[in-house]
CSV table of C-alpha atoms and ligand atoms in Angstrom, one decimal:
chain,number,residue,atom,x,y,z
D,1,MET,CA,0.0,0.0,0.0
D,2,GLY,CA,1.4,3.4,-1.0
D,3,ARG,CA,1.6,6.4,1.4
D,4,SER,CA,-1.5,8.1,-0.2
D,5,GLU,CA,-3.6,5.0,0.5
D,6,LYS,CA,-2.3,4.8,4.1
D,7,LEU,CA,-3.0,8.5,4.7
D,8,TYR,CA,-6.4,8.0,3.2
D,9,GLN,CA,-7.1,5.2,5.7
D,10,ARG,CA,-6.0,7.5,8.6
D,11,ALA,CA,-7.8,10.5,7.1
D,12,ARG,CA,-11.2,8.7,6.9
D,13,GLN,CA,-11.1,8.2,10.7
D,14,VAL,CA,-10.9,11.9,11.4
D,15,LEU,CA,-12.1,13.8,8.4
D,16,PRO,CA,-15.5,13.0,6.8
D,17,GLY,CA,-14.7,11.1,3.6
D,18,GLY,CA,-11.0,11.7,4.4
D,19,VAL,CA,-11.1,15.2,2.9
D,20,ASN,CA,-11.8,18.8,3.7
D,21,SER,CA,-13.7,19.4,0.5
D,22,PRO,CA,-15.7,16.8,-1.4
D,23,VAL,CA,-14.4,17.8,-4.9
D,24,ARG,CA,-11.0,16.3,-4.0
D,25,ALA,CA,-12.4,13.0,-3.0
D,26,PHE,CA,-12.4,10.1,-5.5
D,27,HIS,CA,-15.9,9.0,-4.6
D,28,ALA,CA,-17.2,9.5,-8.2
D,29,VAL,CA,-14.3,7.7,-9.8
D,30,GLY,CA,-13.3,5.2,-7.1
D,31,GLY,CA,-10.0,4.7,-5.3
D,32,ALA,CA,-8.0,6.7,-2.8
D,33,PRO,CA,-7.4,10.3,-3.5
D,34,ARG,CA,-3.8,11.2,-4.1
D,35,PHE,CA,-2.3,13.1,-1.1
D,36,MET,CA,-0.1,15.8,-2.5
D,37,ALA,CA,3.2,16.9,-1.1
D,38,ARG,CA,4.5,19.7,-3.3
D,39,ALA,CA,4.1,21.3,-6.6
D,40,ALA,CA,6.1,23.5,-9.0
D,41,GLY,CA,5.2,24.9,-12.4
D,42,ASP,CA,2.7,22.6,-14.1
D,43,ARG,CA,3.7,19.6,-12.0
D,44,ILE,CA,2.3,18.3,-8.7
D,45,TYR,CA,3.9,15.5,-6.7
D,46,ASP,CA,2.1,13.1,-4.4
D,47,VAL,CA,3.5,11.7,-1.1
D,48,ASP,CA,4.7,8.6,-3.0
D,49,GLY,CA,6.9,10.9,-5.1
D,50,LYS,CA,4.9,10.4,-8.3
D,51,ALA,CA,4.7,13.4,-10.6
D,52,TYR,CA,1.6,14.5,-12.5
D,53,ILE,CA,1.0,17.2,-15.1
D,54,ASP,CA,-1.6,19.2,-13.2
D,55,TYR,CA,-4.8,20.4,-14.9
D,56,ILE,CA,-6.6,21.3,-11.7
D,57,GLY,CA,-4.2,24.0,-10.5
D,58,SER,CA,-5.9,24.2,-7.1
D,59,TRP,CA,-9.2,24.5,-9.0
D,60,GLY,CA,-8.1,27.7,-10.7
D,61,PRO,CA,-5.8,29.9,-8.6
D,62,MET,CA,-2.5,28.6,-10.2
D,63,ILE,CA,-2.9,30.4,-13.5
D,64,LEU,CA,0.9,31.2,-13.3
D,65,GLY,CA,1.9,27.7,-12.2
D,66,HIS,CA,2.7,26.3,-8.8
D,67,SER,CA,5.3,27.8,-6.5
D,68,ASP,CA,5.7,30.9,-8.7
D,69,PRO,CA,8.9,32.5,-7.4
D,70,VAL,CA,7.5,36.1,-7.4
D,71,ILE,CA,4.5,35.1,-5.4
D,72,LEU,CA,6.5,33.0,-2.9
D,73,ARG,CA,8.9,35.9,-2.4
D,74,ALA,CA,6.1,38.4,-1.8
D,75,VAL,CA,4.6,36.1,0.8
D,76,GLN,CA,7.9,35.5,2.6
D,77,GLU,CA,8.7,39.2,2.7
D,78,THR,CA,5.3,40.2,3.9
D,79,MET,CA,5.1,37.6,6.7
D,80,GLN,CA,8.3,38.9,8.3
D,81,ASN,CA,6.1,41.9,9.4
D,82,GLY,CA,3.5,39.7,11.1
D,83,LEU,CA,0.7,37.5,10.0
D,84,SER,CA,-2.4,39.4,10.8
D,85,PHE,CA,-3.3,42.6,12.5
D,86,GLY,CA,-7.1,42.8,12.3
D,87,ALA,CA,-6.5,46.4,11.3
D,88,ALA,CA,-6.3,48.4,8.0
D,89,THR,CA,-3.1,48.0,5.9
D,90,GLU,CA,-1.7,49.6,2.8
D,91,LEU,CA,-1.7,46.3,1.0
D,92,GLU,CA,-5.5,46.2,1.1
D,93,VAL,CA,-5.7,49.6,-0.5
D,94,GLN,CA,-3.2,48.6,-3.2
D,95,MET,CA,-5.3,45.4,-3.9
D,96,ALA,CA,-8.5,47.3,-4.2
D,97,GLU,CA,-6.9,50.0,-6.4
D,98,LEU,CA,-5.5,47.4,-8.7
D,99,ILE,CA,-8.8,45.6,-9.1
D,100,CYS,CA,-10.6,48.8,-9.9
D,101,GLN,CA,-7.9,49.6,-12.4
D,102,LEU,CA,-8.0,46.2,-14.1
D,103,VAL,CA,-11.8,45.7,-14.1
D,104,GLU,CA,-13.2,48.8,-15.7
D,105,PRO,CA,-16.8,48.8,-14.3
D,106,VAL,CA,-15.6,48.1,-10.7
D,107,GLU,CA,-15.3,51.1,-8.5
D,108,MET,CA,-15.2,49.6,-5.0
D,109,VAL,CA,-14.2,46.3,-3.5
D,110,ARG,CA,-14.7,44.4,-0.2
D,111,MET,CA,-12.2,41.6,0.5
D,112,VAL,CA,-13.4,38.3,2.1
D,113,ASN,CA,-11.8,34.9,2.6
D,114,SER,CA,-13.4,32.6,0.0
D,115,GLY,CA,-15.7,32.5,-3.0
D,116,THR,CA,-18.5,31.3,-0.8
D,117,GLU,CA,-18.3,34.3,1.4
D,118,ALA,CA,-18.1,36.6,-1.6
D,119,VAL,CA,-21.3,35.2,-3.1
D,120,MET,CA,-23.1,35.1,0.3
D,121,SER,CA,-22.2,38.8,0.9
D,122,ALA,CA,-23.0,39.9,-2.7
D,123,ILE,CA,-26.5,38.4,-2.4
D,124,ARG,CA,-27.1,40.1,0.9
D,125,LEU,CA,-26.0,43.4,-0.6
D,126,ALA,CA,-28.3,42.9,-3.6
D,127,ARG,CA,-31.2,42.3,-1.3
D,128,GLY,CA,-30.3,45.2,0.9
D,129,TYR,CA,-29.8,47.6,-2.0
D,130,THR,CA,-33.1,46.6,-3.8
D,131,GLY,CA,-35.2,45.9,-0.8
D,132,ARG,CA,-36.3,42.7,-2.5
D,133,ASP,CA,-35.8,39.0,-1.5
D,134,LYS,CA,-35.7,36.7,-4.4
D,135,ILE,CA,-32.6,35.6,-6.4
D,136,ILE,CA,-32.6,33.9,-9.8
D,137,LYS,CA,-29.9,31.3,-10.1
D,138,PHE,CA,-29.3,28.7,-12.9
D,139,ALA,CA,-29.4,24.9,-12.5
D,140,GLY,CA,-25.9,23.5,-12.6
D,141,CYS,CA,-24.2,26.7,-11.6
D,142,TYR,CA,-22.2,26.5,-8.3
D,143,HIS,CA,-21.8,29.6,-6.2
D,144,GLY,CA,-20.3,28.1,-3.0
D,145,HIS,CA,-22.1,26.5,-0.2
D,146,CYS,CA,-24.2,29.2,1.4
D,147,ASP,CA,-27.7,27.8,2.0
D,148,SER,CA,-29.6,29.7,-0.6
D,149,MET,CA,-27.2,28.7,-3.4
D,150,LEU,CA,-27.4,24.9,-2.7
D,151,VAL,CA,-30.4,24.6,-5.0
D,152,LYS,CA,-29.6,22.5,-8.1
D,153,ALA,CA,-26.0,23.4,-7.5
D,154,GLY,CA,-23.1,22.2,-9.7
D,155,SER,CA,-19.6,20.9,-8.8
D,156,GLY,CA,-19.3,18.5,-5.9
D,157,ALA,CA,-23.0,18.9,-5.0
D,158,LEU,CA,-23.9,17.6,-8.5
D,159,THR,CA,-21.2,14.9,-8.5
D,160,THR,CA,-22.2,13.5,-5.1
D,161,GLY,CA,-25.9,13.5,-6.2
D,162,ASN,CA,-26.9,16.2,-3.7
D,163,PRO,CA,-27.6,19.3,-5.9
D,164,ASP,CA,-30.2,20.3,-3.2
D,165,SER,CA,-28.2,19.7,0.0
D,166,SER,CA,-30.0,18.5,3.1
D,167,GLY,CA,-29.8,20.8,6.0
D,168,VAL,CA,-31.0,23.7,3.9
D,169,THR,CA,-34.3,25.0,5.2
D,170,ALA,CA,-37.3,25.5,3.0
D,171,GLY,CA,-37.2,29.1,4.1
D,172,ALA,CA,-33.6,29.6,2.8
D,173,ALA,CA,-34.4,27.8,-0.5
D,174,GLN,CA,-37.8,29.5,-1.2
D,175,ASP,CA,-36.3,32.8,-2.3
D,176,THR,CA,-34.1,31.1,-4.8
D,177,LEU,CA,-35.8,30.9,-8.2
D,178,LEU,CA,-34.4,28.4,-10.6
D,179,ALA,CA,-33.8,29.1,-14.3
D,180,ASN,CA,-32.1,27.1,-17.1
D,181,TYR,CA,-28.7,28.1,-18.3
D,182,ASN,CA,-28.7,29.5,-21.8
D,183,ASP,CA,-32.5,29.8,-21.7
D,184,LEU,CA,-33.5,33.5,-21.5
D,185,ASP,CA,-37.2,32.6,-21.7
D,186,SER,CA,-36.9,30.7,-18.4
D,187,VAL,CA,-35.5,33.9,-16.8
D,188,ALA,CA,-38.2,36.2,-18.4
D,189,GLU,CA,-40.9,33.9,-17.1
D,190,LEU,CA,-39.6,34.0,-13.6
D,191,PHE,CA,-39.3,37.8,-13.7
D,192,ALA,CA,-42.8,38.1,-15.0
D,193,LYS,CA,-44.2,35.8,-12.3
D,194,ASN,CA,-42.3,37.5,-9.5
D,195,ALA,CA,-42.5,41.1,-10.6
D,196,GLY,CA,-41.1,43.6,-8.2
D,197,GLN,CA,-39.6,40.8,-6.0
D,198,VAL,CA,-36.4,39.8,-7.7
D,199,ALA,CA,-33.3,41.4,-6.2
D,200,ALA,CA,-30.7,39.8,-8.5
D,201,VAL,CA,-29.8,37.3,-11.1
D,202,ILE,CA,-26.6,35.5,-10.3
D,203,VAL,CA,-24.8,33.6,-13.0
D,204,GLU,CA,-21.5,32.0,-13.8
D,205,PRO,CA,-20.7,33.9,-17.0
D,206,VAL,CA,-19.1,30.7,-18.2
D,207,GLY,CA,-20.7,27.7,-16.4
D,208,ALA,CA,-17.6,25.9,-15.0
D,209,ASN,CA,-19.2,23.7,-12.4
D,210,MET,CA,-21.3,21.4,-14.6
D,211,GLY,CA,-18.2,20.7,-16.7
D,212,VAL,CA,-17.6,23.8,-18.9
D,213,VAL,CA,-20.6,25.4,-20.6
D,214,GLY,CA,-20.2,28.6,-22.4
D,215,PRO,CA,-22.9,31.3,-22.7
D,216,ALA,CA,-24.8,31.1,-26.0
D,217,ASP,CA,-24.8,34.2,-28.2
D,218,GLY,CA,-27.1,36.8,-26.6
D,219,PHE,CA,-27.5,35.0,-23.3
D,220,LEU,CA,-25.4,37.4,-21.1
D,221,PRO,CA,-26.6,40.6,-22.9
D,222,GLY,CA,-30.2,39.2,-22.5
D,223,LEU,CA,-29.7,38.8,-18.8
D,224,ARG,CA,-28.4,42.4,-18.6
D,225,GLN,CA,-31.5,43.6,-20.5
D,226,LEU,CA,-34.0,41.7,-18.3
D,227,CYS,CA,-32.3,42.9,-15.1
D,228,ASP,CA,-32.6,46.5,-16.3
D,229,GLN,CA,-36.2,46.0,-17.4
D,230,TYR,CA,-37.2,44.6,-14.0
D,231,GLY,CA,-34.9,46.8,-11.8
D,232,ALA,CA,-32.8,43.8,-10.5
D,233,LEU,CA,-29.1,43.6,-10.2
D,234,LEU,CA,-27.0,41.3,-12.3
D,235,ILE,CA,-24.3,39.5,-10.4
D,236,PHE,CA,-21.5,37.8,-12.3
D,237,ASP,CA,-19.9,35.1,-10.2
D,238,GLU,CA,-16.4,35.4,-11.5
D,239,VAL,CA,-14.8,33.1,-8.9
D,240,ILE,CA,-13.5,31.0,-11.8
D,241,THR,CA,-13.6,33.4,-14.7
D,242,GLY,CA,-12.2,36.5,-12.9
D,243,PHE,CA,-8.6,37.3,-14.1
D,244,ARG,CA,-8.7,34.0,-16.1
D,245,LEU,CA,-10.7,34.8,-19.3
D,246,ALA,CA,-9.1,38.2,-19.4
D,247,LEU,CA,-7.7,40.8,-17.0
D,248,GLY,CA,-11.2,42.3,-16.9
D,249,GLY,CA,-12.7,38.8,-16.5
D,250,ALA,CA,-15.9,37.7,-18.2
D,251,MET,CA,-17.2,41.3,-18.2
D,252,ALA,CA,-14.3,42.3,-20.5
D,253,TYR,CA,-14.3,39.0,-22.5
D,254,PHE,CA,-18.0,39.1,-23.3
D,255,GLY,CA,-18.5,42.9,-23.2
D,256,VAL,CA,-21.3,42.7,-20.7
D,257,GLU,CA,-21.3,44.7,-17.4
D,258,ALA,CA,-22.6,43.2,-14.2
D,259,ASP,CA,-23.7,45.4,-11.2
D,260,LEU,CA,-21.8,43.2,-8.8
D,261,VAL,CA,-19.1,40.7,-9.3
D,262,THR,CA,-17.6,38.0,-7.1
D,263,TYR,CA,-14.0,36.8,-7.0
D,264,GLY,CA,-12.0,34.0,-5.5
D,265,LYS,CA,-9.2,31.7,-6.6
D,266,ILE,CA,-6.8,33.7,-8.8
D,267,ILE,CA,-7.3,36.9,-6.8
D,268,GLY,CA,-5.6,35.2,-3.8
D,269,GLY,CA,-2.8,33.6,-5.8
D,270,GLY,CA,-3.3,30.4,-3.8
D,271,MET,CA,-4.1,32.0,-0.4
D,272,PRO,CA,-7.7,31.9,1.0
D,273,VAL,CA,-9.1,35.0,-0.6
D,274,GLY,CA,-12.4,36.2,-2.1
D,275,ALA,CA,-13.9,39.6,-2.9
D,276,TYR,CA,-17.0,41.2,-4.1
D,277,ALA,CA,-17.0,44.4,-6.0
D,278,GLY,CA,-19.1,46.8,-8.0
D,279,LYS,CA,-20.2,50.3,-8.6
D,280,ARG,CA,-19.8,52.8,-5.7
D,281,GLN,CA,-23.5,53.4,-5.6
D,282,VAL,CA,-24.2,49.8,-4.7
D,283,MET,CA,-21.0,49.0,-2.6
D,284,GLU,CA,-21.7,52.0,-0.3
D,285,PHE,CA,-24.6,50.0,1.1
D,286,VAL,CA,-22.0,47.8,2.8
D,287,SER,CA,-21.1,48.3,6.5
D,288,PRO,CA,-19.8,50.6,8.0
D,289,VAL,CA,-21.0,53.2,5.6
D,290,GLY,CA,-24.2,51.3,4.7
D,291,SER,CA,-26.8,49.1,6.4
D,292,VAL,CA,-25.8,45.8,5.0
D,293,TYR,CA,-23.6,44.1,7.6
D,294,GLN,CA,-20.6,42.0,6.6
D,295,ALA,CA,-17.3,41.6,8.4
D,296,GLY,CA,-14.2,39.3,8.7
D,297,THR,CA,-11.5,38.9,11.3
D,298,LEU,CA,-9.0,37.8,8.6
D,299,SER,CA,-10.4,39.7,5.7
D,300,GLY,CA,-7.7,41.6,3.7
D,301,ASN,CA,-5.0,39.5,5.5
D,302,PRO,CA,-1.6,41.0,4.6
D,303,VAL,CA,0.0,37.7,3.5
D,304,ALA,CA,-3.0,36.8,1.4
D,305,MET,CA,-3.0,40.3,-0.1
D,306,ALA,CA,0.7,40.0,-0.9
D,307,ALA,CA,0.1,36.7,-2.8
D,308,GLY,CA,-2.9,38.1,-4.7
D,309,LEU,CA,-1.1,41.3,-5.6
D,310,ALA,CA,1.9,39.4,-6.8
D,311,THR,CA,-0.4,37.4,-9.0
D,312,LEU,CA,-2.5,40.2,-10.4
D,313,THR,CA,0.5,42.5,-11.1
D,314,GLN,CA,2.2,39.7,-13.1
D,315,LEU,CA,-0.9,39.2,-15.1
D,316,ARG,CA,-1.2,42.9,-15.7
D,317,ASP,CA,2.4,43.1,-16.8
D,318,ARG,CA,2.2,40.0,-19.1
D,319,PRO,CA,-1.2,40.3,-20.6
D,320,GLN,CA,-0.1,38.1,-23.5
D,321,ILE,CA,-0.6,35.2,-21.1
D,322,TYR,CA,-4.3,35.3,-21.9
D,323,GLY,CA,-3.9,34.7,-25.6
D,324,GLU,CA,-1.3,32.0,-24.9
D,325,ILE,CA,-3.4,30.0,-22.4
D,326,GLU,CA,-6.4,30.2,-24.6
D,327,GLU,CA,-4.4,28.9,-27.5
D,328,LYS,CA,-3.1,26.0,-25.4
D,329,ALA,CA,-6.6,25.2,-24.2
D,330,ARG,CA,-7.8,25.2,-27.9
D,331,TYR,CA,-4.9,22.8,-28.8
D,332,LEU,CA,-5.8,20.5,-25.9
D,333,ALA,CA,-9.5,20.5,-26.7
D,334,ALA,CA,-8.8,19.7,-30.4
D,335,GLY,CA,-6.6,16.7,-29.4
D,336,ILE,CA,-9.2,15.4,-26.9
D,337,ARG,CA,-12.0,15.8,-29.5
D,338,ARG,CA,-10.0,14.0,-32.2
D,339,TYR,CA,-9.1,11.0,-30.2
D,340,THR,CA,-12.0,10.4,-27.9
D,341,GLY,CA,-15.0,11.6,-29.8
D,342,CYS,CA,-16.2,13.4,-26.6
D,343,GLN,CA,-18.2,16.6,-26.6
D,344,VAL,CA,-15.4,18.9,-25.8
D,345,ASN,CA,-16.3,22.4,-24.6
D,346,GLN,CA,-13.6,25.1,-24.3
D,347,VAL,CA,-13.9,28.7,-23.4
D,348,GLY,CA,-10.7,30.6,-22.8
D,349,SER,CA,-8.4,28.4,-20.7
D,350,LEU,CA,-11.2,26.2,-19.5
D,351,VAL,CA,-11.8,22.8,-21.1
D,352,CYS,CA,-14.1,19.9,-20.4
D,353,ALA,CA,-14.5,16.6,-22.2
D,354,PHE,CA,-18.1,15.3,-21.8
D,355,PHE,CA,-18.5,11.6,-22.3
D,356,SER,CA,-21.7,12.1,-24.3
D,357,ASP,CA,-23.1,12.2,-27.8
D,358,VAL,CA,-25.2,15.3,-27.1
D,359,PRO,CA,-23.8,18.8,-27.3
D,360,VAL,CA,-23.7,20.2,-23.7
D,361,THR,CA,-25.4,23.6,-23.3
D,362,ASP,CA,-27.0,23.3,-19.8
D,363,TYR,CA,-27.5,21.2,-16.7
D,364,ASP,CA,-29.8,18.6,-18.4
D,365,THR,CA,-27.5,18.0,-21.3
D,366,ALA,CA,-24.4,17.9,-18.9
D,367,ARG,CA,-26.1,15.2,-16.8
D,368,GLN,CA,-26.5,12.9,-19.8
D,369,SER,CA,-22.8,12.2,-19.7
D,370,ASP,CA,-21.5,8.7,-19.1
D,371,THR,CA,-19.8,9.2,-15.7
D,372,THR,CA,-18.6,5.6,-15.7
D,373,ALA,CA,-16.7,6.2,-18.9
D,374,TYR,CA,-15.3,9.4,-17.4
D,375,ALA,CA,-14.0,7.4,-14.4
D,376,ARG,CA,-12.1,5.0,-16.7
D,377,TYR,CA,-10.6,8.0,-18.6
D,378,PHE,CA,-9.7,9.6,-15.3
D,379,HIS,CA,-7.8,6.6,-14.0
D,380,PHE,CA,-6.1,5.9,-17.3
D,381,LEU,CA,-4.7,9.5,-17.2
D,382,LEU,CA,-3.9,9.4,-13.5
D,383,ASP,CA,-1.9,6.2,-13.8
D,384,ARG,CA,0.1,7.9,-16.6
D,385,GLY,CA,0.9,11.0,-14.6
D,386,ILE,CA,-1.9,13.4,-15.7
D,387,TYR,CA,-4.0,14.9,-12.9
D,388,ILE,CA,-7.5,16.0,-14.0
D,389,ALA,CA,-10.6,16.5,-11.9
D,390,PRO,CA,-12.0,13.3,-10.3
D,391,ALA,CA,-15.4,14.1,-11.6
D,392,GLN,CA,-17.1,14.7,-14.9
D,393,PHE,CA,-18.7,18.0,-13.9
D,394,GLU,CA,-15.5,20.1,-13.5
D,395,ALA,CA,-13.2,22.1,-15.7
D,396,MET,CA,-9.6,21.4,-16.8
D,397,PHE,CA,-7.6,24.6,-16.0
D,398,VAL,CA,-4.9,25.5,-18.4
D,399,GLY,CA,-2.2,27.9,-17.2
D,400,ALA,CA,0.9,29.8,-18.2
D,401,ALA,CA,3.2,27.0,-16.8
D,402,HIS,CA,1.8,24.3,-19.2
D,403,THR,CA,4.5,23.6,-21.7
D,404,GLN,CA,3.9,22.5,-25.3
D,405,GLU,CA,5.8,19.3,-24.5
D,406,ASP,CA,3.4,18.5,-21.6
D,407,LEU,CA,0.4,19.3,-23.8
D,408,ASP,CA,1.7,17.0,-26.5
D,409,HIS,CA,2.3,14.3,-23.9
D,410,THR,CA,-1.2,14.7,-22.6
D,411,VAL,CA,-2.8,14.4,-26.0
D,412,GLU,CA,-0.6,11.4,-26.7
D,413,VAL,CA,-1.8,9.6,-23.5
D,414,ILE,CA,-5.4,10.5,-24.5
D,415,ARG,CA,-4.8,9.0,-27.9
D,416,GLN,CA,-3.7,5.8,-26.2
D,417,PHE,CA,-6.9,5.8,-24.1
D,418,GLY,CA,-8.9,5.8,-27.3
D,419,GLY,CA,-12.5,6.6,-28.0
D,420,ILE,CA,-15.6,7.2,-26.0
D,421,GLN,CA,-16.3,3.5,-26.1
D,422,ALA,CA,-12.9,2.5,-24.7
Z,1,PMP,N1,-18.4,30.4,-7.2
Z,1,PMP,C1,-17.9,29.6,-8.2
Z,1,PMP,C2,-18.2,29.9,-9.6
Z,1,PMP,C3,-17.0,28.6,-7.9
Z,1,PMP,O1,-16.4,27.9,-8.8
Z,1,PMP,C4,-16.7,28.3,-6.5
Z,1,PMP,C5,-15.7,27.2,-6.1
Z,1,PMP,N2,-15.3,26.4,-7.0
Z,1,PMP,C6,-17.3,29.1,-5.5
Z,1,PMP,C7,-18.1,30.1,-5.9
Z,1,PMP,C8,-17.0,28.9,-4.1
Z,1,PMP,O2,-15.7,29.3,-3.8
Z,1,PMP,P1,-14.9,28.7,-2.5
Z,1,PMP,O3,-14.8,27.3,-2.8
Z,1,PMP,O4,-13.7,29.5,-2.4
Z,1,PMP,O5,-15.8,29.0,-1.3
């Protein structure tokens, strides 16, 4: 038995399922999760010393690759001054200024500690600002694990068969209205039925938690138009797409402005960070200037800010990265499509191979995928040193550290795996 398996046996005694987040468990594909020891560039190494080309990248933050020297140095230098003060610092101001500079519509930012917190807070703010209760969300979109968003949720909630988590009260779920991704009529219908009651529409501008599902032409502008028509806010959950699709995120990539935007992952460079942001007029409803309460002991933590700033400044200074990672993702997607016959969706640097004959455009079509075939594909790749998500309904994250050689090797291994029937 390898060290990963031994650790897994130990872990299961003291951690539910042996993990601290279900998406890293191997429940959907079988076997013991690999326990990781270290990572550098596009490689991650498990406790048995086996190396993998990593297409998870900590689920998105590692856009510049693991152990990026500039980020590590920033963290080391900052921590010499102390780990946390619970008081205002210059780094927080720099971070907020940089975000406002990089994301044109954003005028104010509030830092939090995770994507979940960012979404939870943005929803409270939308409700406080509009004085309305209801939120429209899309089936298959994942917005973290706050109660009201665990309704037909994607990611691990979908993978484990609990898109509507138990423990969520009917009260918490009743103000969440469910629409279909890429289906504007379903949104228009909800607005019409709940006139004057909808505070916001929240959407992943690229669905990246039911596999990868891009917005159909007109979908995001249509949401903007409906929100304007009914006086609701549009919230882009950019926890995955922020600083990944473009410096300005999905708003810049698709040319659609949201009223509020949520961030996580890349914004922290690998440290636990999230943020919500938007126009001054809305953000000034947040405490202490406004009546919407939201706080955090560790929010804006200096070490986390240093890691985030070192990430965002590098992306700002090397904007060509965006074209490069998109091109790599396109190359990878073409290779997977050629050799597996899968439905391969790719948007920017996000890729997903659905084991399905049906084009995937929403939750229902995503769920038609053959997850048993995916499990075989996953283990074939894992055995050969390629680390992808242990679940069908997740993205592959391509980053600046992926080399052409490693992309070629990945495609070659996928060729050996063979087709969708393999
Ligand atoms: N929103 C989206 C779009 C996400 O992908 C995630 C996490 N994968 C979250 C919110 C929640 O973020 P966190 O896990 O940091 O709480």
